[in-house]
């Protein structure tokens, strides 16, 4: 019986970043302060960017919903006053026995 070895291969991309000495120094300081590797820092920055993008999308969706609700509210008839509601309820339920 043949023996098969299955290996999981993670698909990753390799990037190269060229920095001037000042940016490289600043990056080193940032990585040391956060106690992170460059790869971990990049992943952290991407997660933050993803969160910010998702938050903007939710805010935009909320703004669209609020605008739609505002337009619908403008075109809807006004709510009746409390006195009108009491009159309507009294007229509807006048024939019910009380007490």
PDB file of C-alpha atoms in Angstrom:
ATOM      1  CA  UNK A   1       0.000   0.000   0.000  1.00  0.00           C
ATOM      2  CA  UNK A   2       1.542   3.316  -1.048  1.00  0.00           C
ATOM      3  CA  UNK A   3       2.182   5.897   1.646  1.00  0.00           C
ATOM      4  CA  UNK A   4       0.905   9.406   0.809  1.00  0.00           C
ATOM      5  CA  UNK A   5       2.081  12.498   2.590  1.00  0.00           C
ATOM      6  CA  UNK A   6      -0.282  15.431   2.499  1.00  0.00           C
ATOM      7  CA  UNK A   7       1.192  18.796   3.324  1.00  0.00           C
ATOM      8  CA  UNK A   8      -0.803  21.912   3.990  1.00  0.00           C
ATOM      9  CA  UNK A   9       0.657  24.760   2.036  1.00  0.00           C
ATOM     10  CA  UNK A  10      -0.226  28.235   3.173  1.00  0.00           C
ATOM     11  CA  UNK A  11      -0.563  30.670   0.343  1.00  0.00           C
ATOM     12  CA  UNK A  12       1.265  33.843   1.223  1.00  0.00           C
ATOM     13  CA  UNK A  13       2.603  36.808  -0.639  1.00  0.00           C
ATOM     14  CA  UNK A  14       6.082  38.148  -0.225  1.00  0.00           C
ATOM     15  CA  UNK A  15       6.647  41.893  -0.298  1.00  0.00           C
ATOM     16  CA  UNK A  16       9.812  43.905  -0.276  1.00  0.00           C
ATOM     17  CA  UNK A  17       9.977  47.323   1.277  1.00  0.00           C
ATOM     18  CA  UNK A  18      12.812  49.731   0.662  1.00  0.00           C
ATOM     19  CA  UNK A  19      13.140  52.491   3.225  1.00  0.00           C
ATOM     20  CA  UNK A  20      15.449  55.410   3.578  1.00  0.00           C
ATOM     21  CA  UNK A  21      17.643  55.302   6.711  1.00  0.00           C
ATOM     22  CA  UNK A  22      15.412  57.652   8.724  1.00  0.00           C
ATOM     23  CA  UNK A  23      12.224  55.676   8.008  1.00  0.00           C
ATOM     24  CA  UNK A  24      14.081  52.443   8.724  1.00  0.00           C
ATOM     25  CA  UNK A  25      15.235  53.805  12.091  1.00  0.00           C
ATOM     26  CA  UNK A  26      11.711  54.966  12.897  1.00  0.00           C
ATOM     27  CA  UNK A  27      10.314  51.553  11.955  1.00  0.00           C
ATOM     28  CA  UNK A  28      12.875  49.794  14.147  1.00  0.00           C
ATOM     29  CA  UNK A  29      11.952  52.040  17.082  1.00  0.00           C
ATOM     30  CA  UNK A  30       8.248  51.360  16.537  1.00  0.00           C
ATOM     31  CA  UNK A  31       8.782  47.600  16.331  1.00  0.00           C
ATOM     32  CA  UNK A  32      10.928  47.576  19.465  1.00  0.00           C
ATOM     33  CA  UNK A  33       8.410  49.711  21.374  1.00  0.00           C
ATOM     34  CA  UNK A  34       5.587  47.353  20.418  1.00  0.00           C
ATOM     35  CA  UNK A  35       7.760  44.235  20.752  1.00  0.00           C
ATOM     36  CA  UNK A  36       6.584  43.084  17.340  1.00  0.00           C
ATOM     37  CA  UNK A  37       8.147  41.650  14.239  1.00  0.00           C
ATOM     38  CA  UNK A  38       7.796  43.551  11.011  1.00  0.00           C
ATOM     39  CA  UNK A  39       5.376  40.920   9.679  1.00  0.00           C
ATOM     40  CA  UNK A  40       3.214  41.104  12.823  1.00  0.00           C
ATOM     41  CA  UNK A  41       3.210  44.906  12.618  1.00  0.00           C
ATOM     42  CA  UNK A  42       2.103  44.812   8.967  1.00  0.00           C
ATOM     43  CA  UNK A  43      -0.682  42.348   9.802  1.00  0.00           C
ATOM     44  CA  UNK A  44      -1.742  44.596  12.699  1.00  0.00           C
ATOM     45  CA  UNK A  45      -1.841  47.639  10.410  1.00  0.00           C
ATOM     46  CA  UNK A  46      -3.867  45.725   7.824  1.00  0.00           C
ATOM     47  CA  UNK A  47      -6.355  44.604  10.486  1.00  0.00           C
ATOM     48  CA  UNK A  48      -6.735  48.223  11.631  1.00  0.00           C
ATOM     49  CA  UNK A  49      -7.268  49.362   8.032  1.00  0.00           C
ATOM     50  CA  UNK A  50      -9.840  46.600   7.516  1.00  0.00           C
ATOM     51  CA  UNK A  51     -11.687  47.650  10.691  1.00  0.00           C
ATOM     52  CA  UNK A  52     -11.684  51.307   9.617  1.00  0.00           C
ATOM     53  CA  UNK A  53     -12.986  50.360   6.155  1.00  0.00           C
ATOM     54  CA  UNK A  54     -15.753  48.208   7.637  1.00  0.00           C
ATOM     55  CA  UNK A  55     -16.693  50.982  10.092  1.00  0.00           C
ATOM     56  CA  UNK A  56     -16.923  53.491   7.210  1.00  0.00           C
ATOM     57  CA  UNK A  57     -19.150  51.081   5.273  1.00  0.00           C
ATOM     58  CA  UNK A  58     -21.468  50.653   8.273  1.00  0.00           C
ATOM     59  CA  UNK A  59     -21.584  54.423   8.827  1.00  0.00           C
ATOM     60  CA  UNK A  60     -22.426  54.994   5.167  1.00  0.00           C
ATOM     61  CA  UNK A  61     -25.165  52.350   5.294  1.00  0.00           C
ATOM     62  CA  UNK A  62     -26.592  53.965   8.425  1.00  0.00           C
ATOM     63  CA  UNK A  63     -26.526  57.395   6.756  1.00  0.00           C
ATOM     64  CA  UNK A  64     -28.410  55.966   3.752  1.00  0.00           C
ATOM     65  CA  UNK A  65     -31.009  54.367   6.035  1.00  0.00           C
ATOM     66  CA  UNK A  66     -31.454  57.581   8.004  1.00  0.00           C
ATOM     67  CA  UNK A  67     -31.831  59.578   4.795  1.00  0.00           C
ATOM     68  CA  UNK A  68     -34.421  57.107   3.525  1.00  0.00           C
ATOM     69  CA  UNK A  69     -36.292  57.219   6.835  1.00  0.00           C
ATOM     70  CA  UNK A  70     -36.199  61.022   6.720  1.00  0.00           C
ATOM     71  CA  UNK A  71     -37.647  61.094   3.212  1.00  0.00           C
ATOM     72  CA  UNK A  72     -40.379  58.646   4.221  1.00  0.00           C
ATOM     73  CA  UNK A  73     -41.175  60.678   7.325  1.00  0.00           C
ATOM     74  CA  UNK A  74     -41.509  63.850   5.236  1.00  0.00           C
ATOM     75  CA  UNK A  75     -43.998  62.212   2.886  1.00  0.00           C
ATOM     76  CA  UNK A  76     -46.015  60.438   5.594  1.00  0.00           C
ATOM     77  CA  UNK A  77     -49.084  62.073   7.092  1.00  0.00           C
ATOM     78  CA  UNK A  78     -48.434  63.631  10.487  1.00  0.00           C
ATOM     79  CA  UNK A  79     -49.124  61.573  13.588  1.00  0.00           C
ATOM     80  CA  UNK A  80     -52.498  62.341  15.150  1.00  0.00           C
ATOM     81  CA  UNK A  81     -52.572  64.288  18.397  1.00  0.00           C
ATOM     82  CA  UNK A  82     -53.264  62.506  21.674  1.00  0.00           C
ATOM     83  CA  UNK A  83     -56.722  64.056  21.762  1.00  0.00           C
ATOM     84  CA  UNK A  84     -57.527  62.596  18.322  1.00  0.00           C
ATOM     85  CA  UNK A  85     -56.296  59.177  19.416  1.00  0.00           C
ATOM     86  CA  UNK A  86     -58.452  59.274  22.564  1.00  0.00           C
ATOM     87  CA  UNK A  87     -61.494  60.237  20.487  1.00  0.00           C
ATOM     88  CA  UNK A  88     -60.864  57.397  18.025  1.00  0.00           C
ATOM     89  CA  UNK A  89     -60.469  54.876  20.835  1.00  0.00           C
ATOM     90  CA  UNK A  90     -63.569  56.136  22.617  1.00  0.00           C
ATOM     91  CA  UNK A  91     -65.623  55.911  19.394  1.00  0.00           C
ATOM     92  CA  UNK A  92     -64.380  52.403  18.664  1.00  0.00           C
ATOM     93  CA  UNK A  93     -65.015  51.006  22.133  1.00  0.00           C
ATOM     94  CA  UNK A  94     -68.163  52.913  23.173  1.00  0.00           C
ATOM     95  CA  UNK A  95     -70.239  49.738  22.916  1.00  0.00           C
ATOM     96  CA  UNK A  96     -68.027  47.760  25.350  1.00  0.00           C
ATOM     97  CA  UNK A  97     -69.418  47.397  28.852  1.00  0.00           C
ATOM     98  CA  UNK A  98     -67.449  49.280  31.459  1.00  0.00           C
ATOM     99  CA  UNK A  99     -66.602  48.327  34.961  1.00  0.00           C
TER     100      UNK A  99
END
